[in-house]
């Protein structure tokens, strides 16, 4: 009896020890996942308290945004000017990337239209009582070809840096890198050394900021659930369900075959980008996930010059999740207003969204701006935009995560097309999990 009791106590102590070791494991991904669950629970059970947590999530996003300009500029310049002087390869990479972005986002728009026609999320929605002023205000943000040009070329680099205009920073970095390529070695090398050191230091700063990620993620989810509640999901559940279903179908039908054809080791790839995806999902900010996504892709084996060019460019031109949402939301507005759009008008709607979605870099609430502009162009009820505001944070989570995933996949695919990412070597390469929870290859390839 005594031995049995001692054995039970020993077994309990061993089990408790294992649980304690798991809880104490300094794994950042583990704590982010835990904070997500806690954030949802606190937001649901204590909504009044949760809505006051927004500043804690905002400062996490602010810290990440503060690093984007130096990290992006240094990485891209070193990638272009420090890894070869063949400017033709950069031009080839740009053309391939833009073609890829256009094809994938067009497929996403079409999938959104098909989903909206199949599930009709706007049918039965009552627009009475909603103010159409919101839609009118958002639509007043004109999306024209002039605006698209201005979103690429800045009046001042420092203004672009202060506003975190990613596409303008990329333009300045490319111009600087091209000029550096043509500069004599005695002037070129000191600048490359400085920028390479800056990039490495900024990655260390990113690692420090990421220690705050669990708090930021917890606060962001608690605020979102506390502010919107479960009732919003009940009244617009069909719309939320349609968008998330379309996102899931896009991942399975488009992303998965692309990775299989490109021979990307899927499990290892998902482990590498897990942290950027969790950050994008919980903060609803692609910018917040940019530094960790760049680091993850470099650790995965993608050259700096490709990561530095393709990933930030995709933030403006490759909105896969956003494109699905745009088309569903526009048809939602038509259905809610009882307006039947023929196939010809829906084709025109896709073409319109294809163009306008490229010109929203740096526009606040860019998704709603695109939808409001389409609603105005096709004489659809603006009240529907006010309805969308209620579930925008919930939809933003899914579409932002898919945007980041799509750009990470595009970056690896471009590296493959440029023959700078040998799949055979990568498959043979062993990955290790660090104490921080970060997945890294045992050997690093530039």
Coordinates of C-alpha atoms in Angstrom, one line a residue:
X1 CA 0.0 0.0 0.0
X2 CA 2.8 2.3 0.9
X3 CA 4.7 1.5 -2.3
X4 CA 1.6 2.1 -4.4
X5 CA 1.1 5.5 -2.7
X6 CA 4.7 6.5 -3.3
X7 CA 4.5 5.4 -6.9
X8 CA 1.3 7.6 -7.4
X9 CA 3.1 10.6 -5.8
X10 CA 6.1 10.0 -7.9
X11 CA 4.0 9.8 -11.1
X12 CA 2.1 13.0 -10.1
X13 CA 5.3 14.8 -9.5
X14 CA 6.7 13.7 -12.8
X15 CA 3.5 14.8 -14.6
X16 CA 3.4 18.1 -12.8
X17 CA 7.1 18.7 -13.6
X18 CA 6.5 18.1 -17.3
X19 CA 3.5 20.5 -17.3
X20 CA 5.6 23.1 -15.4
X21 CA 8.5 22.7 -17.9
X22 CA 6.1 23.2 -20.8
X23 CA 4.6 26.3 -19.2
X24 CA 8.1 27.7 -18.5
X25 CA 9.4 26.9 -21.9
X26 CA 10.7 30.3 -23.3
X27 CA 8.9 29.7 -26.7
X28 CA 7.6 32.9 -28.1
X29 CA 5.1 31.2 -30.5
X30 CA 3.8 29.2 -27.5
X31 CA 3.1 32.4 -25.5
X32 CA 1.5 34.2 -28.5
X33 CA -0.9 31.3 -29.0
X34 CA -1.7 31.3 -25.2
X35 CA -2.3 35.0 -25.3
X36 CA -4.7 34.7 -28.2
X37 CA -6.9 32.3 -26.2
X38 CA -6.7 34.5 -23.1
X39 CA -7.5 37.6 -25.1
X40 CA -10.7 36.1 -26.6
X41 CA -11.8 34.9 -23.1
X42 CA -11.2 38.2 -21.4
X43 CA -12.8 40.1 -24.2
X44 CA -15.9 37.9 -24.0
X45 CA -16.1 37.8 -20.2
X46 CA -15.1 41.4 -19.4
X47 CA -15.8 43.6 -22.4
X48 CA -15.8 46.8 -20.4
X49 CA -12.3 46.2 -19.1
X50 CA -11.1 44.9 -22.5
X51 CA -11.9 48.0 -24.5
X52 CA -9.5 49.9 -22.3
X53 CA -6.6 47.6 -23.4
X54 CA -6.3 49.1 -26.9
X55 CA -3.3 51.3 -25.9
X56 CA -1.3 48.2 -25.0
X57 CA -1.8 46.7 -28.4
X58 CA -1.2 50.0 -30.2
X59 CA 2.2 50.5 -28.7
X60 CA 3.3 47.1 -30.0
X61 CA 2.3 48.1 -33.5
X62 CA 4.0 51.5 -33.0
X63 CA 7.3 49.9 -31.9
X64 CA 7.2 47.6 -35.0
X65 CA 6.4 50.5 -37.3
X66 CA 9.3 52.5 -35.9
X67 CA 11.7 49.9 -37.2
X68 CA 10.3 49.5 -40.7
X69 CA 12.1 52.4 -42.5
X70 CA 15.7 51.7 -41.3
X71 CA 15.3 47.9 -41.6
X72 CA 13.6 47.9 -45.0
X73 CA 16.0 50.5 -46.5
X74 CA 19.2 48.9 -45.2
X75 CA 18.1 45.4 -46.2
X76 CA 17.0 46.3 -49.7
X77 CA 20.1 48.4 -50.5
X78 CA 22.5 45.8 -49.3
X79 CA 20.5 43.1 -51.1
X80 CA 20.8 44.9 -54.5
X81 CA 24.1 46.6 -54.3
X82 CA 25.9 44.1 -52.1
X83 CA 25.1 40.9 -53.9
X84 CA 26.1 41.6 -57.5
X85 CA 26.1 44.4 -60.0
X86 CA 23.7 42.9 -62.5
X87 CA 20.9 45.4 -62.7
X88 CA 19.2 43.3 -65.4
X89 CA 18.4 40.7 -62.8
X90 CA 16.7 43.2 -60.7
X91 CA 14.6 44.4 -63.6
X92 CA 13.7 40.7 -64.4
X93 CA 12.8 40.1 -60.8
X94 CA 10.5 43.2 -60.8
X95 CA 8.6 42.1 -64.0
X96 CA 8.2 38.5 -62.8
X97 CA 6.9 39.7 -59.4
X98 CA 4.4 42.1 -60.8
X99 CA 3.0 39.5 -63.3
X100 CA 2.7 37.0 -60.4
X101 CA 1.0 39.5 -58.2
X102 CA -1.5 40.5 -60.9
X103 CA -2.4 36.9 -61.7
X104 CA -2.9 35.8 -58.1
X105 CA -4.9 38.9 -57.0
X106 CA -7.2 38.5 -60.1
X107 CA -7.9 34.9 -59.1
X108 CA -8.6 36.1 -55.6
X109 CA -11.1 38.7 -56.9
X110 CA -12.9 36.2 -59.0
X111 CA -13.1 33.7 -56.1
X112 CA -14.7 36.5 -54.0
X113 CA -17.3 37.2 -56.7
X114 CA -18.1 33.5 -57.0
X115 CA -18.5 33.2 -53.2
X116 CA -20.7 36.2 -53.0
X117 CA -23.0 34.9 -55.8
X118 CA -23.1 31.4 -54.2
X119 CA -23.9 32.4 -50.5
X120 CA -25.5 35.9 -51.1
X121 CA -24.4 37.3 -47.7
X122 CA -26.2 40.6 -48.3
X123 CA -29.7 39.2 -48.9
X124 CA -31.9 39.9 -45.9
X125 CA -29.7 42.7 -44.5
X126 CA -31.8 45.7 -43.4
X127 CA -30.0 49.0 -44.2
X128 CA -32.6 51.2 -42.6
X129 CA -31.2 53.2 -39.7
X130 CA -27.6 53.2 -41.0
X131 CA -26.0 56.5 -41.9
X132 CA -24.6 56.7 -45.5
X133 CA -22.2 59.5 -44.4
X134 CA -19.5 57.0 -43.6
X135 CA -19.5 55.5 -47.1
X136 CA -19.5 59.0 -48.7
X137 CA -16.6 60.1 -46.6
X138 CA -14.5 57.1 -47.4
X139 CA -15.3 57.3 -51.1
X140 CA -14.1 60.9 -51.1
X141 CA -10.6 59.5 -50.9
X142 CA -10.1 59.6 -54.6
X143 CA -8.3 56.6 -56.2
X144 CA -6.9 57.8 -59.5
X145 CA -3.8 57.1 -61.7
X146 CA -2.2 60.3 -60.3
X147 CA -2.7 59.1 -56.8
X148 CA -1.1 55.7 -57.7
X149 CA 2.0 57.5 -59.1
X150 CA 2.2 59.7 -56.0
X151 CA 2.0 56.6 -53.8
X152 CA 5.2 55.3 -55.5
X153 CA 7.4 58.4 -55.8
X154 CA 7.7 60.5 -52.7
X155 CA 8.2 64.3 -52.4
X156 CA 10.7 63.7 -49.6
X157 CA 12.3 60.5 -48.4
X158 CA 12.0 61.7 -44.8
X159 CA 8.3 62.3 -45.3
X160 CA 7.9 58.8 -46.7
X161 CA 9.9 57.4 -43.8
X162 CA 7.8 59.3 -41.2
X163 CA 4.6 58.1 -42.7
X164 CA 5.9 54.5 -43.2
X165 CA 5.0 54.6 -46.9
X166 CA 6.4 51.2 -47.8
X167 CA 6.3 51.5 -51.6
X168 CA 7.9 55.0 -51.5
X169 CA 10.7 53.6 -49.2
X170 CA 11.3 50.7 -51.6
X171 CA 11.5 53.2 -54.6
X172 CA 14.1 55.3 -52.7
X173 CA 16.1 52.2 -51.7
X174 CA 16.2 50.9 -55.2
X175 CA 17.4 54.3 -56.6
X176 CA 20.0 54.5 -53.9
X177 CA 21.2 50.9 -54.5
X178 CA 21.4 51.5 -58.3
X179 CA 23.5 54.7 -57.6
X180 CA 25.7 52.7 -55.2
X181 CA 26.3 50.0 -57.8
X182 CA 27.8 52.7 -60.1
X183 CA 29.9 54.2 -57.3
X184 CA 33.7 53.5 -57.1
X185 CA 34.6 50.7 -54.6
X186 CA 36.3 53.1 -52.1
X187 CA 33.0 55.0 -51.6
X188 CA 30.7 52.0 -52.1
X189 CA 32.2 49.6 -49.5
X190 CA 32.0 51.8 -46.4
X191 CA 28.3 52.6 -47.1
X192 CA 27.5 48.9 -47.6
X193 CA 29.3 48.0 -44.4
X194 CA 27.3 50.7 -42.5
X195 CA 24.0 49.6 -44.0
X196 CA 24.7 45.9 -43.4
X197 CA 25.5 46.6 -39.8
X198 CA 22.4 48.7 -39.5
X199 CA 20.2 45.9 -40.8
X200 CA 21.8 43.4 -38.4
X201 CA 21.2 45.7 -35.5
X202 CA 17.6 46.3 -36.5
X203 CA 17.0 42.6 -36.6
X204 CA 18.3 42.4 -33.0
X205 CA 15.9 45.3 -32.1
X206 CA 13.1 43.3 -33.7
X207 CA 13.9 40.3 -31.5
X208 CA 13.7 42.6 -28.4
X209 CA 10.4 44.1 -29.4
X210 CA 9.0 40.6 -30.1
X211 CA 9.3 39.8 -26.4
X212 CA 6.4 42.2 -26.0
X213 CA 4.3 40.4 -28.7
X214 CA 2.2 38.2 -26.3
X215 CA 1.0 41.3 -24.4
X216 CA 0.3 43.2 -27.6
X217 CA -1.6 40.2 -29.1
X218 CA -3.6 39.6 -25.9
X219 CA -4.6 43.3 -25.8
X220 CA -5.5 43.4 -29.5
X221 CA -7.8 40.4 -29.3
X222 CA -9.4 41.4 -26.0
X223 CA -10.2 44.8 -27.4
X224 CA -11.6 43.4 -30.6
X225 CA -13.9 40.9 -28.9
X226 CA -14.8 43.3 -26.1
X227 CA -15.8 46.1 -28.5
X228 CA -17.7 44.0 -31.1
X229 CA -19.0 41.2 -29.0
X230 CA -20.7 38.0 -30.2
X231 CA -23.9 39.8 -31.3
X232 CA -22.1 41.3 -34.3
X233 CA -21.2 37.8 -35.5
X234 CA -24.8 36.8 -35.1
X235 CA -26.3 39.5 -37.3
X236 CA -23.6 39.4 -40.0
X237 CA -22.5 35.8 -39.5
X238 CA -23.2 34.9 -43.1
X239 CA -20.9 37.6 -44.4
X240 CA -18.1 36.7 -41.9
X241 CA -18.6 33.0 -42.8
X242 CA -18.5 33.7 -46.5
X243 CA -15.3 35.7 -46.3
X244 CA -13.5 33.2 -44.1
X245 CA -14.7 30.3 -46.2
X246 CA -13.3 32.0 -49.4
X247 CA -10.0 32.6 -47.6
X248 CA -9.8 28.9 -46.6
X249 CA -10.6 27.8 -50.2
X250 CA -8.0 30.2 -51.6
X251 CA -5.3 28.7 -49.2
X252 CA -6.2 25.1 -50.2
X253 CA -6.8 25.6 -53.9
X254 CA -4.2 28.3 -54.8
X255 CA -1.5 28.5 -52.1
X256 CA -1.1 24.8 -51.6
X257 CA -0.6 23.9 -55.3
X258 CA 1.8 26.8 -55.7
X259 CA 3.9 25.5 -52.9
X260 CA 3.8 21.9 -54.2
X261 CA 4.7 23.0 -57.8
X262 CA 7.5 25.2 -56.5
X263 CA 8.7 22.3 -54.3
X264 CA 8.6 24.4 -51.1
X265 CA 8.8 22.2 -48.0
X266 CA 5.4 23.1 -46.6
X267 CA 5.8 22.1 -42.9
X268 CA 9.2 23.8 -42.6
X269 CA 7.9 26.9 -44.3
X270 CA 4.8 27.1 -42.1
X271 CA 7.0 26.8 -39.0
X272 CA 9.2 29.6 -40.2
X273 CA 6.4 32.1 -40.9
X274 CA 4.2 31.1 -38.0
X275 CA 5.1 34.1 -35.9
X276 CA 4.5 36.7 -38.6
X277 CA 1.1 35.1 -39.4
X278 CA 0.1 35.2 -35.8
X279 CA 1.1 38.8 -35.4
X280 CA -0.7 39.8 -38.6
X281 CA -3.9 37.9 -37.5
X282 CA -4.0 39.3 -34.0
X283 CA -3.0 42.9 -34.7
X284 CA -4.7 43.3 -38.1
X285 CA -1.6 45.0 -39.3
X286 CA 0.6 43.7 -42.2
X287 CA 3.3 46.3 -41.2
X288 CA 3.5 44.8 -37.7
X289 CA 4.4 41.5 -39.3
X290 CA 6.9 42.8 -41.9
X291 CA 10.2 42.8 -39.8
X292 CA 9.6 39.3 -38.5
X293 CA 8.5 38.0 -41.9
X294 CA 11.7 39.4 -43.5
X295 CA 13.8 37.7 -40.8
X296 CA 11.9 34.4 -41.1
X297 CA 12.3 34.3 -44.9
X298 CA 16.0 35.0 -44.7
X299 CA 16.4 32.3 -42.1
X300 CA 14.5 30.0 -44.4
X301 CA 17.1 30.5 -47.1
X302 CA 15.8 33.3 -49.3
X303 CA 18.5 35.8 -50.4
X304 CA 18.3 39.3 -48.8
X305 CA 17.9 41.1 -52.1
X306 CA 14.8 39.0 -53.0
X307 CA 13.3 39.3 -49.6
X308 CA 14.0 43.1 -49.5
X309 CA 12.4 43.7 -52.9
X310 CA 9.5 41.2 -53.3
X311 CA 8.0 41.2 -49.8
X312 CA 7.5 45.0 -49.3
X313 CA 6.4 45.4 -52.9
X314 CA 3.8 42.7 -52.4
X315 CA 2.4 44.8 -49.5
X316 CA 1.1 47.2 -52.1
X317 CA 0.5 45.0 -55.1
X318 CA -0.3 41.5 -53.8
X319 CA -3.3 41.8 -51.4
X320 CA -4.7 38.3 -51.8
X321 CA -6.9 38.3 -48.7
X322 CA -7.9 41.9 -49.3
X323 CA -8.9 41.1 -52.9
X324 CA -11.3 38.4 -51.8
X325 CA -12.8 40.7 -49.2
X326 CA -13.2 43.6 -51.7
X327 CA -15.3 41.6 -54.2
X328 CA -17.4 40.0 -51.5
X329 CA -18.0 43.3 -49.8
X330 CA -19.0 45.1 -53.0
X331 CA -21.5 42.4 -54.0
X332 CA -22.7 42.4 -50.3
X333 CA -23.6 46.1 -50.8
X334 CA -25.5 45.3 -54.0
X335 CA -27.4 42.4 -52.4
X336 CA -28.3 44.4 -49.3
X337 CA -29.7 47.1 -51.5
X338 CA -31.7 44.7 -53.6
X339 CA -29.7 45.5 -56.7
X340 CA -29.1 42.6 -59.2
X341 CA -25.8 43.0 -61.0
X342 CA -25.6 41.2 -64.3
X343 CA -22.4 39.2 -65.3
X344 CA -21.1 42.0 -67.5
X345 CA -21.3 44.5 -64.5
X346 CA -19.6 42.0 -62.2
X347 CA -16.8 41.6 -64.7
X348 CA -16.4 45.4 -64.8
X349 CA -16.5 45.4 -61.0
X350 CA -13.6 42.9 -60.9
X351 CA -11.6 45.1 -63.3
X352 CA -12.3 48.2 -61.3
X353 CA -11.2 46.6 -58.0
X354 CA -8.1 45.2 -59.8
X355 CA -7.0 48.7 -60.5
X356 CA -8.2 50.6 -57.4
X357 CA -6.8 48.1 -54.9
X358 CA -3.2 48.9 -56.2
X359 CA -3.5 52.5 -55.2
X360 CA -4.3 52.3 -51.5
X361 CA -0.8 52.0 -50.0
X362 CA -0.7 54.1 -46.9
X363 CA -4.4 54.9 -47.0
X364 CA -6.0 54.6 -43.5
X365 CA -8.7 51.8 -43.5
X366 CA -7.6 51.0 -47.1
X367 CA -10.1 48.0 -47.4
X368 CA -13.1 50.2 -46.7
X369 CA -11.8 52.9 -49.0
X370 CA -11.6 50.5 -51.9
X371 CA -15.1 49.1 -51.2
X372 CA -16.6 52.6 -50.8
X373 CA -15.1 53.7 -54.1
X374 CA -16.5 50.7 -55.8
X375 CA -19.9 51.3 -54.2
X376 CA -19.9 54.9 -55.4
X377 CA -18.8 53.9 -59.0
X378 CA -21.6 51.4 -59.3
X379 CA -24.3 53.4 -57.6
X380 CA -24.7 51.0 -54.7
X381 CA -26.1 52.0 -51.3
X382 CA -23.5 53.7 -49.1
X383 CA -25.3 52.4 -46.0
X384 CA -23.8 49.0 -46.6
X385 CA -20.3 50.4 -45.9
X386 CA -21.5 51.5 -42.4
X387 CA -22.8 47.9 -41.9
X388 CA -19.4 46.6 -42.9
X389 CA -17.7 48.8 -40.2
X390 CA -19.3 46.6 -37.5
X391 CA -17.4 43.4 -38.6
X392 CA -14.4 45.1 -40.2
X393 CA -12.0 44.2 -37.3
X394 CA -13.0 40.5 -37.4
X395 CA -12.7 40.3 -41.2
X396 CA -9.4 42.3 -41.1
X397 CA -7.8 39.5 -39.0
X398 CA -8.3 36.8 -41.7
X399 CA -7.5 38.9 -44.7
X400 CA -4.4 40.4 -43.2
X401 CA -3.0 37.0 -42.3
X402 CA -3.7 35.7 -45.9
X403 CA -2.0 38.9 -47.3
X404 CA 1.1 38.2 -45.3
X405 CA 1.1 34.5 -46.2
X406 CA 0.6 35.2 -49.9
X407 CA 3.6 37.6 -49.9
X408 CA 5.8 35.2 -48.1
X409 CA 5.0 32.5 -50.6
X410 CA 5.5 34.9 -53.5
X411 CA 9.0 35.8 -52.1
X412 CA 10.0 32.1 -52.1
X413 CA 8.5 31.5 -55.5
X414 CA 10.5 34.4 -57.0
X415 CA 13.7 33.1 -55.4
X416 CA 13.0 29.8 -57.1
X417 CA 12.4 31.4 -60.5
X418 CA 15.6 33.4 -60.1
X419 CA 17.4 30.0 -59.4
X420 CA 18.6 31.4 -56.0
X421 CA 16.7 29.0 -53.8
X422 CA 17.7 25.4 -54.6
X423 CA 14.8 23.2 -53.3
X424 CA 17.0 20.1 -53.2
X425 CA 19.5 21.6 -50.8
X426 CA 16.8 23.1 -48.7
X427 CA 15.0 19.8 -48.3
X428 CA 18.2 18.2 -47.1
X429 CA 18.9 21.0 -44.7
X430 CA 18.1 20.3 -41.1
X431 CA 16.1 22.9 -39.2
X432 CA 16.5 23.4 -35.4
X433 CA 14.1 25.0 -32.9
X434 CA 15.8 27.6 -30.8
X435 CA 14.9 28.3 -27.1
X436 CA 13.0 31.4 -28.3
X437 CA 10.7 29.2 -30.4
X438 CA 12.2 30.5 -33.6
X439 CA 12.9 28.0 -36.4
X440 CA 16.3 28.4 -38.0
X441 CA 18.3 26.3 -40.5
X442 CA 21.5 24.8 -39.2
X443 CA 23.3 26.5 -42.1
X444 CA 22.7 30.0 -43.4
X445 CA 22.7 30.8 -47.1
X446 CA 22.9 34.3 -48.4

